[in-house]
């Protein structure tokens, strides 16, 4: 067979050729809309978007990754949500609730939060509702309580249990009791979750925890109907096998899932009768008044359908956007120079098209994770520091991100309380002399075992879904191997990688964290020992009693100078122990077509699609203009593909001769 690199090049060329054929012929690669017109005769509005992979799960109490939340947040509404326009500071607003939670104290002096649901809100219609013959029933307080019970159920494996059980009594005890009994007792209420009446729930905290409001804006707190969880069990019923609940959402959100073709398409449809939220009446910048004032107070969502095409390769995804078949796109390394000029502004060609450019500093951090339970890496801090010291982050930034990303010196990103401007991490200086010195002190001089002379061998797990991610994996391998260490790269699809990370089946793995909410606790919780999987997202399995003690103090505090000092101390501990190689704080460059301008720049609004609108007439007109072309691109692409195939044939013939 041809060598792997040759086959990879062939696959990339075939993908590129296929996209070029679509571009040249002007063929719309998107499926036909569900409908052409609404019931009232108005045009049926569709938004066309792309995902790099299928979600692993659409269960709101399970999924904890950006890709999954991008879909779940449109299918399930939580009690609270972020105001889409207010980001300095970020502001929460009611979603399923009729008002913000009321903070108080009970007779024992414990902090309480009272949640009052809007009345008349319903789950989506589904056969699981046998009592109502498939009609979605009303959402009530017991549904909110059921979501918290599921968080404590060991069979669900909710990744945030370890965080919430520290302040919400009863979660940890219920989890332990279910483990012992072999099943969860849903008939027994949780101690800290009280159903007051049909529409009122009260949370009783064991200690102050201001961040609880942020958690109420996340999918984990979204109510799910118990009927759906019981009905969609993945088992056979009367000869018919039902899907698992994680693949069959029955939600309360602005959209419902109507089609999921694995590896190809997720199609969402506006949910009839959705009434939880409306377009905001304030908060936007003064310059946007003319655009948003006419939308103020309108029912959401503004569009009827969203098509998420699964397109793993970045270049075909870009070419499809360029022809107008996608409404928005990122800018990959491969096309950066053709889209932006030397000053990193849109080229005149794209400005003439009316394409909109957006730059946003993401409240997130990218890194390489060391498995602290690994016998080689876990107990050898100097080895971890050596690998970190050898990494050339400036070079990586220039090669893969066109120099646009910010170097990470701490896990807390800019814009989040506790970030230290000007901080320099002592082990991230790209100092090979220091790295080699540390490596020798770690017991591996020149990367070899002094007793046997054999090189140290490590594995690096990474998600590979396009040529760029494969190039980055090879770069990271080279950064470690310059110390004499041998590295085996293991390529995974997204779901497989997440499973290996959850199970701890890795030595070094690529990773990153985008803020769930704008607080340092959300980043430091990744290193609290009790948050190791399956109870949390401490994927490094880092454990340090002093870190845990300070983290507990910091997490229960409001933002004060004392809390700032605790954040500094926690940062210093992490930087010294080096459970990860800090890489970058991303700056995202994104494009919107002129017919679908962006509504919000708030990175914490995962359900932004419910606010967007599409100028259908403009899209139809510009698509026709952009796709008036002859057949020569398709012929040229076909010739290129034939030449590539001929090359493979000649190579094989020569090899077999």
Coordinates of N, CA and C in Angstrom, one line a residue, residues 116-230:
X116 N -38.9 30.4 40.6 CA -40.3 30.4 40.3 C -40.4 30.3 38.7
X117 N -41.0 29.2 38.3 CA -41.2 28.9 36.9 C -42.3 29.8 36.2
X118 N -42.1 30.1 35.0 CA -43.2 30.7 34.2 C -44.2 29.6 34.0
X119 N -45.5 30.0 34.0 CA -46.5 29.0 33.8 C -46.9 28.8 32.3
X120 N -47.3 27.6 32.0 CA -47.7 27.3 30.7 C -46.7 26.8 29.7
X121 N -45.4 26.8 30.2 CA -44.3 26.3 29.3 C -44.4 24.8 29.2
X122 N -44.1 24.2 28.0 CA -44.3 22.8 27.8 C -43.1 22.2 27.2
X123 N -42.9 20.9 27.4 CA -42.0 20.1 26.7 C -42.5 19.8 25.2
X124 N -41.6 19.5 24.4 CA -41.9 19.2 23.0 C -42.8 17.9 22.9
X125 N -43.7 17.9 21.9 CA -44.5 16.7 21.7 C -43.6 15.5 21.4
X126 N -44.0 14.4 21.9 CA -43.3 13.1 21.7 C -44.1 11.9 22.2
X127 N -43.9 10.8 21.5 CA -44.7 9.6 21.9 C -44.4 9.1 23.4
X128 N -43.4 9.6 24.0 CA -43.1 9.2 25.4 C -44.2 9.7 26.3
X129 N -44.9 10.7 25.9 CA -46.0 11.2 26.8 C -47.3 10.4 26.5
X130 N -47.3 9.2 27.1 CA -48.5 8.3 26.9 C -49.7 8.9 27.4
X131 N -49.7 9.5 28.6 CA -50.9 10.0 29.3 C -51.5 11.1 28.5
X132 N -50.8 11.9 27.7 CA -51.4 13.0 26.9 C -51.4 12.7 25.4
X133 N -51.2 11.4 25.1 CA -51.3 10.9 23.7 C -50.3 11.6 22.8
X134 N -49.1 11.8 23.3 CA -48.0 12.3 22.6 C -47.9 13.9 22.6
X135 N -48.8 14.5 23.3 CA -48.7 16.0 23.4 C -47.8 16.3 24.6
X136 N -46.8 17.3 24.4 CA -45.9 17.7 25.4 C -46.6 18.3 26.6
X137 N -46.3 17.8 27.8 CA -47.0 18.3 29.0 C -46.3 19.6 29.6
X138 N -46.9 20.2 30.5 CA -46.4 21.4 31.2 C -45.1 21.1 32.0
X139 N -44.2 22.1 32.0 CA -42.9 22.0 32.8 C -43.2 22.5 34.2
X140 N -42.9 21.7 35.2 CA -43.3 22.0 36.6 C -42.0 21.9 37.4
X141 N -42.1 22.3 38.7 CA -41.0 22.4 39.6 C -40.3 21.0 39.8
X142 N -41.2 19.9 39.8 CA -40.6 18.6 40.0 C -39.7 18.2 38.8
X143 N -39.9 18.8 37.6 CA -38.9 18.5 36.5 C -37.6 19.2 36.8
X144 N -37.6 20.3 37.4 CA -36.3 20.9 37.8 C -35.6 20.1 38.9
X145 N -36.4 19.6 39.8 CA -35.8 18.7 40.9 C -35.3 17.4 40.3
X146 N -36.0 16.9 39.3 CA -35.5 15.6 38.6 C -34.2 15.8 37.9
X147 N -33.9 17.0 37.4 CA -32.6 17.3 36.7 C -31.5 17.2 37.8
X148 N -31.7 17.7 38.9 CA -30.7 17.6 40.0 C -30.6 16.2 40.5
X149 N -31.6 15.4 40.5 CA -31.5 14.0 40.9 C -30.7 13.3 39.9
X150 N -30.9 13.6 38.6 CA -30.1 12.9 37.6 C -28.6 13.3 37.7
X151 N -28.3 14.5 38.1 CA -26.9 14.9 38.4 C -26.3 13.9 39.4
X152 N -27.0 13.5 40.4 CA -26.5 12.6 41.5 C -26.6 11.1 41.1
X153 N -27.2 10.8 40.0 CA -27.4 9.3 39.7 C -26.1 8.8 39.1
X154 N -25.4 7.8 39.7 CA -24.2 7.3 39.1 C -24.4 6.7 37.7
X155 N -25.5 6.2 37.4 CA -25.8 5.7 36.0 C -25.7 6.8 35.0
X156 N -26.0 8.0 35.3 CA -26.0 9.1 34.4 C -24.5 9.6 34.1
X157 N -23.7 9.5 35.1 CA -22.3 10.0 35.1 C -22.2 11.4 34.7
X158 N -22.9 12.3 35.5 CA -22.8 13.7 35.2 C -21.4 14.2 35.6
X159 N -20.8 15.0 34.8 CA -19.4 15.4 35.0 C -19.2 16.5 36.0
X160 N -20.4 17.1 36.4 CA -20.2 18.3 37.4 C -20.7 18.0 38.8
X161 N -21.0 16.7 39.0 CA -21.5 16.3 40.3 C -20.5 16.7 41.4
X162 N -19.2 16.5 41.2 CA -18.3 16.8 42.3 C -18.2 18.3 42.6
X163 N -18.5 19.1 41.7 CA -18.6 20.6 41.9 C -19.8 21.0 42.7
X164 N -21.0 20.5 42.2 CA -22.2 21.0 42.8 C -22.5 20.3 44.2
X165 N -21.9 19.1 44.4 CA -22.2 18.5 45.7 C -21.5 19.2 46.9
X166 N -20.5 20.0 46.6 CA -19.8 20.7 47.7 C -20.7 21.8 48.3
X167 N -21.7 22.3 47.6 CA -22.6 23.4 48.1 C -24.0 23.0 48.2
X168 N -24.4 22.0 47.4 CA -25.8 21.5 47.4 C -26.0 20.2 48.2
X169 N -26.5 20.3 49.4 CA -26.5 19.1 50.2 C -27.5 18.0 49.6
X170 N -27.1 16.8 49.9 CA -27.9 15.6 49.4 C -27.4 15.0 48.1
X171 N -26.7 15.8 47.3 CA -26.2 15.2 46.0 C -25.2 14.1 46.3
X172 N -24.2 14.4 47.1 CA -23.1 13.4 47.4 C -23.7 12.2 48.1
X173 N -24.6 12.4 49.1 CA -25.2 11.3 49.8 C -26.0 10.4 48.9
X174 N -26.8 11.0 48.0 CA -27.6 10.3 47.1 C -26.8 9.4 46.2
X175 N -25.7 10.0 45.7 CA -24.8 9.3 44.8 C -24.2 8.1 45.5
X176 N -23.7 8.3 46.8 CA -23.2 7.1 47.5 C -24.2 6.1 47.8
X177 N -25.4 6.5 48.1 CA -26.5 5.5 48.4 C -26.8 4.7 47.2
X178 N -26.9 5.4 46.0 CA -27.2 4.7 44.8 C -26.1 3.7 44.4
X179 N -24.9 4.1 44.6 CA -23.7 3.1 44.3 C -23.9 1.9 45.2
X180 N -24.2 2.1 46.4 CA -24.3 1.0 47.4 C -25.5 0.1 47.0
X181 N -26.6 0.7 46.7 CA -27.9 -0.1 46.4 C -27.9 -0.6 45.0
X182 N -27.1 -0.1 44.1 CA -27.1 -0.6 42.7 C -28.1 0.1 41.9
X183 N -28.7 1.2 42.4 CA -29.7 2.0 41.6 C -30.1 3.2 42.4
X184 N -30.6 4.2 41.7 CA -30.9 5.5 42.3 C -32.4 5.5 42.7
X185 N -32.7 6.0 43.9 CA -34.1 6.1 44.4 C -34.6 7.5 44.1
X186 N -35.4 7.6 42.9 CA -35.9 8.9 42.5 C -37.1 9.3 43.3
X187 N -37.7 8.4 44.1 CA -38.8 8.7 45.0 C -38.3 9.5 46.2
X188 N -37.0 9.5 46.5 CA -36.5 10.2 47.7 C -36.0 11.6 47.3
X189 N -36.5 12.7 47.9 CA -36.0 14.0 47.5 C -34.6 14.2 48.0
X190 N -33.9 15.1 47.3 CA -32.6 15.6 47.7 C -32.7 16.6 48.8
X191 N -31.8 16.5 49.8 CA -31.9 17.4 51.0 C -31.9 18.9 50.6
X192 N -31.1 19.2 49.6 CA -30.9 20.6 49.2 C -31.8 21.1 48.1
X193 N -32.8 20.3 47.7 CA -33.6 20.6 46.6 C -35.1 20.4 47.0
X194 N -35.8 21.5 47.3 CA -37.1 21.4 47.8 C -38.2 21.9 46.8
X195 N -39.2 21.0 46.5 CA -40.3 21.4 45.7 C -41.3 22.1 46.6
X196 N -41.4 23.4 46.5 CA -42.3 24.2 47.3 C -43.8 24.0 46.9
X197 N -44.0 24.2 45.6 CA -45.3 24.0 45.0 C -45.2 23.7 43.5
X198 N -46.2 23.6 42.8 CA -46.1 23.2 41.4 C -45.1 23.9 40.5
X199 N -45.0 25.2 40.8 CA -44.1 26.1 40.0 C -42.9 26.6 40.7
X200 N -42.7 26.2 42.0 CA -41.6 26.8 42.8 C -40.7 25.8 43.3
X201 N -39.4 26.0 43.2 CA -38.3 25.2 43.7 C -37.4 26.0 44.5
X202 N -36.9 25.4 45.6 CA -36.0 26.1 46.5 C -34.7 25.3 46.6
X203 N -33.6 25.9 46.4 CA -32.3 25.3 46.6 C -31.7 25.8 47.9
X204 N -31.3 24.9 48.8 CA -30.8 25.2 50.1 C -29.3 24.8 50.1
X205 N -28.4 25.8 50.2 CA -27.0 25.5 50.1 C -26.4 25.2 51.5
X206 N -25.4 24.4 51.5 CA -24.6 24.1 52.7 C -23.6 25.1 53.0
X207 N -23.2 25.9 52.0 CA -22.2 26.9 52.2 C -22.4 28.0 51.1
X208 N -22.0 29.2 51.4 CA -22.1 30.3 50.3 C -21.5 29.8 49.0
X209 N -22.2 30.0 47.9 CA -21.6 29.6 46.6 C -22.3 30.5 45.6
X210 N -21.7 31.8 45.4 CA -22.4 32.7 44.4 C -22.5 32.2 43.0
X211 N -21.6 31.2 42.6 CA -21.5 30.7 41.3 C -22.7 29.8 41.0
X212 N -23.6 29.5 41.9 CA -24.7 28.7 41.7 C -25.6 29.3 40.6
X213 N -25.7 30.6 40.5 CA -26.5 31.2 39.5 C -26.0 30.9 38.1
X214 N -24.6 30.9 38.0 CA -24.1 30.5 36.7 C -24.4 29.1 36.2
X215 N -24.4 28.2 37.2 CA -24.8 26.8 36.9 C -26.3 26.7 36.5
X216 N -27.1 27.6 37.0 CA -28.5 27.6 36.5 C -28.7 28.1 35.1
X217 N -27.6 28.6 34.5 CA -27.7 29.0 33.1 C -27.0 28.0 32.2
X218 N -26.7 26.8 32.7 CA -26.0 25.8 32.0 C -27.0 24.6 31.7
X219 N -26.7 23.8 30.7 CA -27.6 22.7 30.3 C -27.8 21.7 31.5
X220 N -26.9 21.6 32.4 CA -27.0 20.6 33.5 C -28.3 20.9 34.3
X221 N -28.7 22.1 34.4 CA -29.9 22.5 35.2 C -31.1 22.5 34.4
X222 N -31.0 22.2 33.1 CA -32.2 22.2 32.3 C -33.1 21.0 32.6
X223 N -34.4 21.2 32.8 CA -35.3 20.1 33.1 C -35.5 19.2 31.9
X224 N -35.6 17.9 32.2 CA -35.9 16.9 31.2 C -37.1 16.1 31.7
X225 N -38.0 15.6 30.8 CA -39.1 14.8 31.3 C -38.7 13.4 31.6
X226 N -39.1 13.0 32.8 CA -38.7 11.6 33.2 C -39.3 10.6 32.2
X227 N -40.5 10.9 31.7 CA -41.1 10.0 30.7 C -40.2 9.7 29.6
X228 N -39.4 10.7 29.1 CA -38.5 10.5 27.9 C -37.3 9.6 28.3
X229 N -36.8 9.9 29.5 CA -35.6 9.1 30.0 C -36.0 7.7 30.1
X230 N -37.2 7.4 30.7 CA -37.6 6.0 30.8 C -38.0 5.4 29.5

